[in-house]
PDB file of C-alpha atoms in Angstrom:
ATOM      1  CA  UNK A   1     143.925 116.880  90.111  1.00 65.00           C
ATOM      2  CA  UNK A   2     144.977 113.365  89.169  1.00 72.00           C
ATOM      3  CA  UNK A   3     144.852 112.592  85.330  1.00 74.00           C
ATOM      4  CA  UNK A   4     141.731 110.576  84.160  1.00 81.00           C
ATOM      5  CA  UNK A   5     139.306 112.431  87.335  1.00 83.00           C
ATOM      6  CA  UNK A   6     138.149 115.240  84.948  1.00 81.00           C
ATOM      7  CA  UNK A   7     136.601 112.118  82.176  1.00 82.00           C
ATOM      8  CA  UNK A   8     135.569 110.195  85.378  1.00 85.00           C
ATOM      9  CA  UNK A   9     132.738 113.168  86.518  1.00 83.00           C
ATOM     10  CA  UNK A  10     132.281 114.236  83.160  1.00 80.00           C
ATOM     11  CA  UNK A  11     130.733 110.123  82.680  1.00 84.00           C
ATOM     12  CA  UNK A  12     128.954 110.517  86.255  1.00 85.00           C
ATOM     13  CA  UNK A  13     126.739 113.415  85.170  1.00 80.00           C
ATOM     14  CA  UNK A  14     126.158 111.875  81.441  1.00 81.00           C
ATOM     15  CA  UNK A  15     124.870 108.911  83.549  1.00 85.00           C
ATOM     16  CA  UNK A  16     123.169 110.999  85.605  1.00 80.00           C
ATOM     17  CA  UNK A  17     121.234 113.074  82.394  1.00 75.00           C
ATOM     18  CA  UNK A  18     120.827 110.129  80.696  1.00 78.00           C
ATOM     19  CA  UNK A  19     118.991 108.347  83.691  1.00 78.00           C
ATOM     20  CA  UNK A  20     116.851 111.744  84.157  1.00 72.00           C
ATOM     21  CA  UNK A  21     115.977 111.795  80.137  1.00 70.00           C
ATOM     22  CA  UNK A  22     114.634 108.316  80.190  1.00 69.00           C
ATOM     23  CA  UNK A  23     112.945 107.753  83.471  1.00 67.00           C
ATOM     24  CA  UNK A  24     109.349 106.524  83.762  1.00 60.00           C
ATOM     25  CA  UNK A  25     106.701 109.669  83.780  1.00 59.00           C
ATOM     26  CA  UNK A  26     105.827 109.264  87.319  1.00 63.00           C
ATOM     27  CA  UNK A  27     103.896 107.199  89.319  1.00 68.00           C
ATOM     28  CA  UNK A  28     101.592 104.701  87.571  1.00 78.00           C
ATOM     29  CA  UNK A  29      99.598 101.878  88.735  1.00 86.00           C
ATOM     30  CA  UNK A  30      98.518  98.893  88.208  1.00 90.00           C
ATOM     31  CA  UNK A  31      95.433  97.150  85.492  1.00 90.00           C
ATOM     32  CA  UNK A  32      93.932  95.566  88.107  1.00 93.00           C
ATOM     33  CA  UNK A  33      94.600  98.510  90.693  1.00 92.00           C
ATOM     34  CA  UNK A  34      92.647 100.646  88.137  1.00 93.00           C
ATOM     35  CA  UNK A  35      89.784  98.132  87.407  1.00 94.00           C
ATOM     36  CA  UNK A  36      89.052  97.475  91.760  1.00 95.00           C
ATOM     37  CA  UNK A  37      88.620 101.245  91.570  1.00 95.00           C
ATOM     38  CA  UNK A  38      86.558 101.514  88.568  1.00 96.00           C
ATOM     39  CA  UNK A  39      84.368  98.666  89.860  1.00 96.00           C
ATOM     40  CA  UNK A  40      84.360 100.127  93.620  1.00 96.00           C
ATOM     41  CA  UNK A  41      83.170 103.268  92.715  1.00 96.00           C
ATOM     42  CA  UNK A  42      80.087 102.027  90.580  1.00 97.00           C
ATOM     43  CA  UNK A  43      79.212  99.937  93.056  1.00 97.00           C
ATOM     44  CA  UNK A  44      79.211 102.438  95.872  1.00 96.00           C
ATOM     45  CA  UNK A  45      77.298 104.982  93.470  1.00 96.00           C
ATOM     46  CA  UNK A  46      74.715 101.800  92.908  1.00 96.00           C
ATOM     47  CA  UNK A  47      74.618 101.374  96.889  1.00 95.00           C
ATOM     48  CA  UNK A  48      73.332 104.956  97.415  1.00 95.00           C
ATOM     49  CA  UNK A  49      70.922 104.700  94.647  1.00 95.00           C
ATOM     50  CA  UNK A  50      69.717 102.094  96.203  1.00 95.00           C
ATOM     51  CA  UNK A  51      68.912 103.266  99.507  1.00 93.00           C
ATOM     52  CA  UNK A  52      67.192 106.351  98.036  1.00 94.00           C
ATOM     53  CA  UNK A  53      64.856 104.243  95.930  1.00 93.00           C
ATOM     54  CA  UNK A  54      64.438 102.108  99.202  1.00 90.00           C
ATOM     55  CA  UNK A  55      63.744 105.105 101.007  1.00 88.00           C
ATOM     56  CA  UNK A  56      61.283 106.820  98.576  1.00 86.00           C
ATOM     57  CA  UNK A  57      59.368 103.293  98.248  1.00 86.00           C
ATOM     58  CA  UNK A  58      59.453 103.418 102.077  1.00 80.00           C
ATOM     59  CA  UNK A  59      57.673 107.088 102.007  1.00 73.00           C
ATOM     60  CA  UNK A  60      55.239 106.231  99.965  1.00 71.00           C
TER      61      UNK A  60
ATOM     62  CA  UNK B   1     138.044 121.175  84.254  1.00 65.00           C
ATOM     63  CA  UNK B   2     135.208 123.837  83.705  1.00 72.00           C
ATOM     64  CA  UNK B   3     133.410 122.072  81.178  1.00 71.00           C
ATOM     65  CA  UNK B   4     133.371 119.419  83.502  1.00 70.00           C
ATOM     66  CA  UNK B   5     131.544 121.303  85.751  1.00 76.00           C
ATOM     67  CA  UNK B   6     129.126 122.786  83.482  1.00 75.00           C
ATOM     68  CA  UNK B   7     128.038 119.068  83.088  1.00 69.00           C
ATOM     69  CA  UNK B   8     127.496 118.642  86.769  1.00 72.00           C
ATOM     70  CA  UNK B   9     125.776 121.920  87.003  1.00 77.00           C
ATOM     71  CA  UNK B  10     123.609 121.224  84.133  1.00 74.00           C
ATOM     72  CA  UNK B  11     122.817 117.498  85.667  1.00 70.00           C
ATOM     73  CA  UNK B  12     121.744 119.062  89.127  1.00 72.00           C
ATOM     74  CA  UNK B  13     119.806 121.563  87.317  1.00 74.00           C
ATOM     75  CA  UNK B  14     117.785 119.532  85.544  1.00 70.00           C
ATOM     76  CA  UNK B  15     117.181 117.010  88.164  1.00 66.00           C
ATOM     77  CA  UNK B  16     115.785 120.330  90.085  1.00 65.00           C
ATOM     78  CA  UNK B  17     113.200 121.395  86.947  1.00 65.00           C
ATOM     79  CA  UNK B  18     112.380 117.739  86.921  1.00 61.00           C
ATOM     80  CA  UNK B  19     111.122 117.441  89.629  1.00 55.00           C
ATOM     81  CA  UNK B  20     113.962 115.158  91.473  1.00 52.00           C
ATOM     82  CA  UNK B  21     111.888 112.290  92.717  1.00 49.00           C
ATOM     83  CA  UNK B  22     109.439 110.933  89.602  1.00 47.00           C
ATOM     84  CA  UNK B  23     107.710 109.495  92.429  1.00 45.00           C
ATOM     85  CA  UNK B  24     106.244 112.550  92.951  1.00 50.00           C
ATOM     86  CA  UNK B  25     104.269 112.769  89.378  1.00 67.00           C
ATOM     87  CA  UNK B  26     101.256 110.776  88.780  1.00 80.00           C
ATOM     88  CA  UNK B  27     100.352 109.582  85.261  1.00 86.00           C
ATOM     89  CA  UNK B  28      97.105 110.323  83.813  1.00 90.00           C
ATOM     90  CA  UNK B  29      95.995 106.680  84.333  1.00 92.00           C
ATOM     91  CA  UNK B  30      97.214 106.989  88.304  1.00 92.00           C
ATOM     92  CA  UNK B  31      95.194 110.724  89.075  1.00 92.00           C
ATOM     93  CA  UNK B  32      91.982 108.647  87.425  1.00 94.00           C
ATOM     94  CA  UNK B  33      92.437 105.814  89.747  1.00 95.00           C
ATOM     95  CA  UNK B  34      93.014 108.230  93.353  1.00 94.00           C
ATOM     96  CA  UNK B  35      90.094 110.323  91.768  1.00 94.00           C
ATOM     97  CA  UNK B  36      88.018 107.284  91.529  1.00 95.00           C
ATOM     98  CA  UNK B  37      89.300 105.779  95.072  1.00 95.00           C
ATOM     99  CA  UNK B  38      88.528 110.005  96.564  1.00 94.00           C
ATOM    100  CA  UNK B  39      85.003 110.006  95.378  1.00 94.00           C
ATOM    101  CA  UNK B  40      83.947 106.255  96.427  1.00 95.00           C
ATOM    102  CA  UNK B  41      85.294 107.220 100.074  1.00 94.00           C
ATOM    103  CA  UNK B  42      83.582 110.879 100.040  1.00 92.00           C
ATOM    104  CA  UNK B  43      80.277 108.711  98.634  1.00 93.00           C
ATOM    105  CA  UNK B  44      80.549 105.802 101.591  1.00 94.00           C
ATOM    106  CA  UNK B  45      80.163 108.442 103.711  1.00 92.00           C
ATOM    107  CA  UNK B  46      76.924 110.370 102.387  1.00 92.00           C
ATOM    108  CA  UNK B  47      75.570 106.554 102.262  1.00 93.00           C
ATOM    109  CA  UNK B  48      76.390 106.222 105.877  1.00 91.00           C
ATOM    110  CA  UNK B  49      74.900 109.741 107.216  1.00 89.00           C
ATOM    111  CA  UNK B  50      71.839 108.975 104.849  1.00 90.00           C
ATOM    112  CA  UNK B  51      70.913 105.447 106.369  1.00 89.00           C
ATOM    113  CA  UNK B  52      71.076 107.524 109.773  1.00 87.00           C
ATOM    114  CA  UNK B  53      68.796 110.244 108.341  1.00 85.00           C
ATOM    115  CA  UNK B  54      71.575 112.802 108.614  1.00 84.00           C
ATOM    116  CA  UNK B  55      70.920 114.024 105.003  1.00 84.00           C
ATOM    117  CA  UNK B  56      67.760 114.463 103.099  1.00 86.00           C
ATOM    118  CA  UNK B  57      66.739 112.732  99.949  1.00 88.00           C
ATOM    119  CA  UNK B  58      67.658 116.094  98.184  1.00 89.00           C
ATOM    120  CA  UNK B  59      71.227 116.128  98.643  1.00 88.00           C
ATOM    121  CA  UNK B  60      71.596 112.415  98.114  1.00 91.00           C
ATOM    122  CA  UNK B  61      70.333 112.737  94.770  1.00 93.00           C
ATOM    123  CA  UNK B  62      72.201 115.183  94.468  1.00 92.00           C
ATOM    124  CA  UNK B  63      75.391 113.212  95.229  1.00 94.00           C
ATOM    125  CA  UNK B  64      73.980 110.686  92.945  1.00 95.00           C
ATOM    126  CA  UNK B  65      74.842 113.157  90.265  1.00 95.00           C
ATOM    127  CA  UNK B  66      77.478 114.609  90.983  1.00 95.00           C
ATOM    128  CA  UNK B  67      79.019 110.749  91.279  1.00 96.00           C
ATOM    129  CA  UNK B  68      77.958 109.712  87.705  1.00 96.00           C
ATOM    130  CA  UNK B  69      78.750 113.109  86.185  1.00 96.00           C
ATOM    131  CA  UNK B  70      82.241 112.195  87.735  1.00 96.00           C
ATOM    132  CA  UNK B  71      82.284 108.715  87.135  1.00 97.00           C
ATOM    133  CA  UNK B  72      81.292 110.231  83.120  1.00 97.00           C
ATOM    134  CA  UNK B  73      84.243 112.298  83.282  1.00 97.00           C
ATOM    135  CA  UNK B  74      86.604 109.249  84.618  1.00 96.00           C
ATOM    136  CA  UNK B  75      85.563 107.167  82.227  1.00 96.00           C
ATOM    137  CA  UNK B  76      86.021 109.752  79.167  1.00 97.00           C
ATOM    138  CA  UNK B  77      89.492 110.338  80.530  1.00 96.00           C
ATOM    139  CA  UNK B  78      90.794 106.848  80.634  1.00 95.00           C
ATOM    140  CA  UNK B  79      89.412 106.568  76.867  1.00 96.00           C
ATOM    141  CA  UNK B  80      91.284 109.604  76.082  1.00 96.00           C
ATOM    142  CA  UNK B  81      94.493 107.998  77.674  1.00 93.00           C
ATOM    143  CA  UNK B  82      94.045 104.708  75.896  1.00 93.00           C
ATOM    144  CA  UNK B  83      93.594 106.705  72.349  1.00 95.00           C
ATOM    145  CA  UNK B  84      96.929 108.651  72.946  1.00 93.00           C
ATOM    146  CA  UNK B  85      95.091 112.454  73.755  1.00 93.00           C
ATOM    147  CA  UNK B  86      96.859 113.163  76.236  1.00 89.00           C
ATOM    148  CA  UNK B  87      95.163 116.662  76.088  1.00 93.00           C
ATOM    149  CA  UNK B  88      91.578 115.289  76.365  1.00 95.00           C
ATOM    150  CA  UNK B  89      92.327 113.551  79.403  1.00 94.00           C
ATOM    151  CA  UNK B  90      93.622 116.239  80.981  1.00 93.00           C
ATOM    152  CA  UNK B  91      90.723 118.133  80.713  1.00 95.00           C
ATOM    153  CA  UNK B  92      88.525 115.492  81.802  1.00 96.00           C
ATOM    154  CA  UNK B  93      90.505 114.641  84.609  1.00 95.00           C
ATOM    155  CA  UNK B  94      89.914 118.162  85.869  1.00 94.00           C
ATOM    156  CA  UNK B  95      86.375 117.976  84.769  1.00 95.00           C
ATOM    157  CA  UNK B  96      86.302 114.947  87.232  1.00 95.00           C
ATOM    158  CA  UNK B  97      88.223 116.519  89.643  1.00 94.00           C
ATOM    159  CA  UNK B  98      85.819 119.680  90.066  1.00 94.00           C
ATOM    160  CA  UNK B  99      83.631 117.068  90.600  1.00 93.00           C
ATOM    161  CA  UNK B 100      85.424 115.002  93.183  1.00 93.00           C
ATOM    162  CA  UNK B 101      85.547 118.775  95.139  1.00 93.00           C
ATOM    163  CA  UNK B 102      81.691 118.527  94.769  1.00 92.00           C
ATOM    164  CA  UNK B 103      81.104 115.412  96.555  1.00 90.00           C
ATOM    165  CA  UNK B 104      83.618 116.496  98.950  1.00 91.00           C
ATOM    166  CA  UNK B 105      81.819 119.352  99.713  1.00 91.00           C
ATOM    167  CA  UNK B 106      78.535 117.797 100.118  1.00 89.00           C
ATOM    168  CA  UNK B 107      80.120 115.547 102.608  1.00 87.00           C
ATOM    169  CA  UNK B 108      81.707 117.947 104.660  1.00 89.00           C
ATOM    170  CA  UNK B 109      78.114 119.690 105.194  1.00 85.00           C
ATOM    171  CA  UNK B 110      76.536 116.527 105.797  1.00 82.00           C
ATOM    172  CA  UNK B 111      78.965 116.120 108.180  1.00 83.00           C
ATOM    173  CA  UNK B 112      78.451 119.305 109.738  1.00 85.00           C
ATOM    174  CA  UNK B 113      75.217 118.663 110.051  1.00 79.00           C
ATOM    175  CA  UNK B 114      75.437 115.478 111.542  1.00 77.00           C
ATOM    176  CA  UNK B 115      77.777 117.035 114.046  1.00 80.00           C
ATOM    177  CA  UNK B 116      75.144 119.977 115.230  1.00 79.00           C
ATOM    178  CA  UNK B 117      72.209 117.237 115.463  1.00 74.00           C
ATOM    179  CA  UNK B 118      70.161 117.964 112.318  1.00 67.00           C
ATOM    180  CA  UNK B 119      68.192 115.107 111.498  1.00 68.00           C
ATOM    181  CA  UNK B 120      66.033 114.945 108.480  1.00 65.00           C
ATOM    182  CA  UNK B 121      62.916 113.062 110.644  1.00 55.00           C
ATOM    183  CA  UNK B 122      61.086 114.535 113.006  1.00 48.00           C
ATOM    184  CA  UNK B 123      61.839 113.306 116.667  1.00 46.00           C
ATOM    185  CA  UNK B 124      58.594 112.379 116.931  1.00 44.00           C
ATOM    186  CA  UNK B 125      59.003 110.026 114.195  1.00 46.00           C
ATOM    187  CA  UNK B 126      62.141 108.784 115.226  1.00 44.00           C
ATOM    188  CA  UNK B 127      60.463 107.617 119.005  1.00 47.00           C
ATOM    189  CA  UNK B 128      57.648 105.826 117.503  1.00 49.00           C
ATOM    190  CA  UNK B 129      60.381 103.806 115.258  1.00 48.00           C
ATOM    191  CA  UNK B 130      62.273 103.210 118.437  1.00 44.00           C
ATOM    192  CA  UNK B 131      59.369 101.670 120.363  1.00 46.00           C
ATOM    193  CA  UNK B 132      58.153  99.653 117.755  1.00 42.00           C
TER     194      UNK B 132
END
């Protein structure tokens, strides 16, 4: 093996653990992402409530 | 030359009990927004099979509930996450989830009944609407 190889993969795989310690968590998403779902699913529980109430109005 | 190795072999192993691919892990903030994004999908669909009288006022109320007992459990989650209790949300993001299977549920049934026919007006009902 030529001299200096050994320290050259030795420095790869510290790269590579130190990359794999201080990586992001995982997938994450955006404020705004989370607020258009927030507001989305309100709205869509709102919709149905309205159509009940519509429909119960309706019945009697 | 063999401690070299053990370096390599401890980088590939931990990329393996890491999950190699972070892409694959959601944070706590991410599983509260595709729970949220799940639910108002599985709920567009009871609203659609209801304004077709596919489901009865029963189980859309019943939606109704299970929705804000989710959207209740969402909410308390994302507090937890913005306080730093990591714990809490976790359990409330399963709370939510168990709900999400809920609504999922009662819009696969809905579904099925749609499917066979079922209608929650009498046909009778439904004519006279037609002609007038």
């Amino acid at each position: 093996m030529m001299p200096g190889t050994e320290t050259l993969i030795a420095n790869v795989a510290i790269i590579v653990l130190e990359w794999l310690l201080t990586r992001p968590a995982g997938a994450d998403v955006t404020p705004e992402q989370a607020a258009k779902a927030r507001d989305d699913f309100a709205k869509t529980i709102q919709q149905l409530k309205d159509k009940i109430d519509e429909r119960l109005k309706v019945q009697t | 030359m063999k401690r070299t190795w053990m370096f390599v072999g401890l980088a590939a192993w931990l990329a393996l009990v890491s999950g190699a691919g972070g892409c694959v892990n959601q944070t706590p903030m991410a599983q509260i927004t595709a729970a949220r994004v799940d639910a108002a999908a599985a709920l567009r669909v009871v609203i659609v099979l209801y304004a077709a009288n596919r489901i009865d006022d029963e189980t859309a109320k019943m939606a109704v509930q299970v929705a804000v007992a989710t959207q209740a459990a969402l909410d308390t989650a994302e507090a937890a996450v913005e306080l730093g209790q990591p714990a809490d949300a976790t359990y409330y993001i399963r709370v939510a989830l168990s709900g999400l299977r809920e609504l999922i549920a009662i819009r696969i049934q809905a579904e099925r009944s749609a499917a066979a026919g079922a209608t929650t007006r009498p046909a009778a009902a439904i004519e006279e609407g037609v002609r007038a």
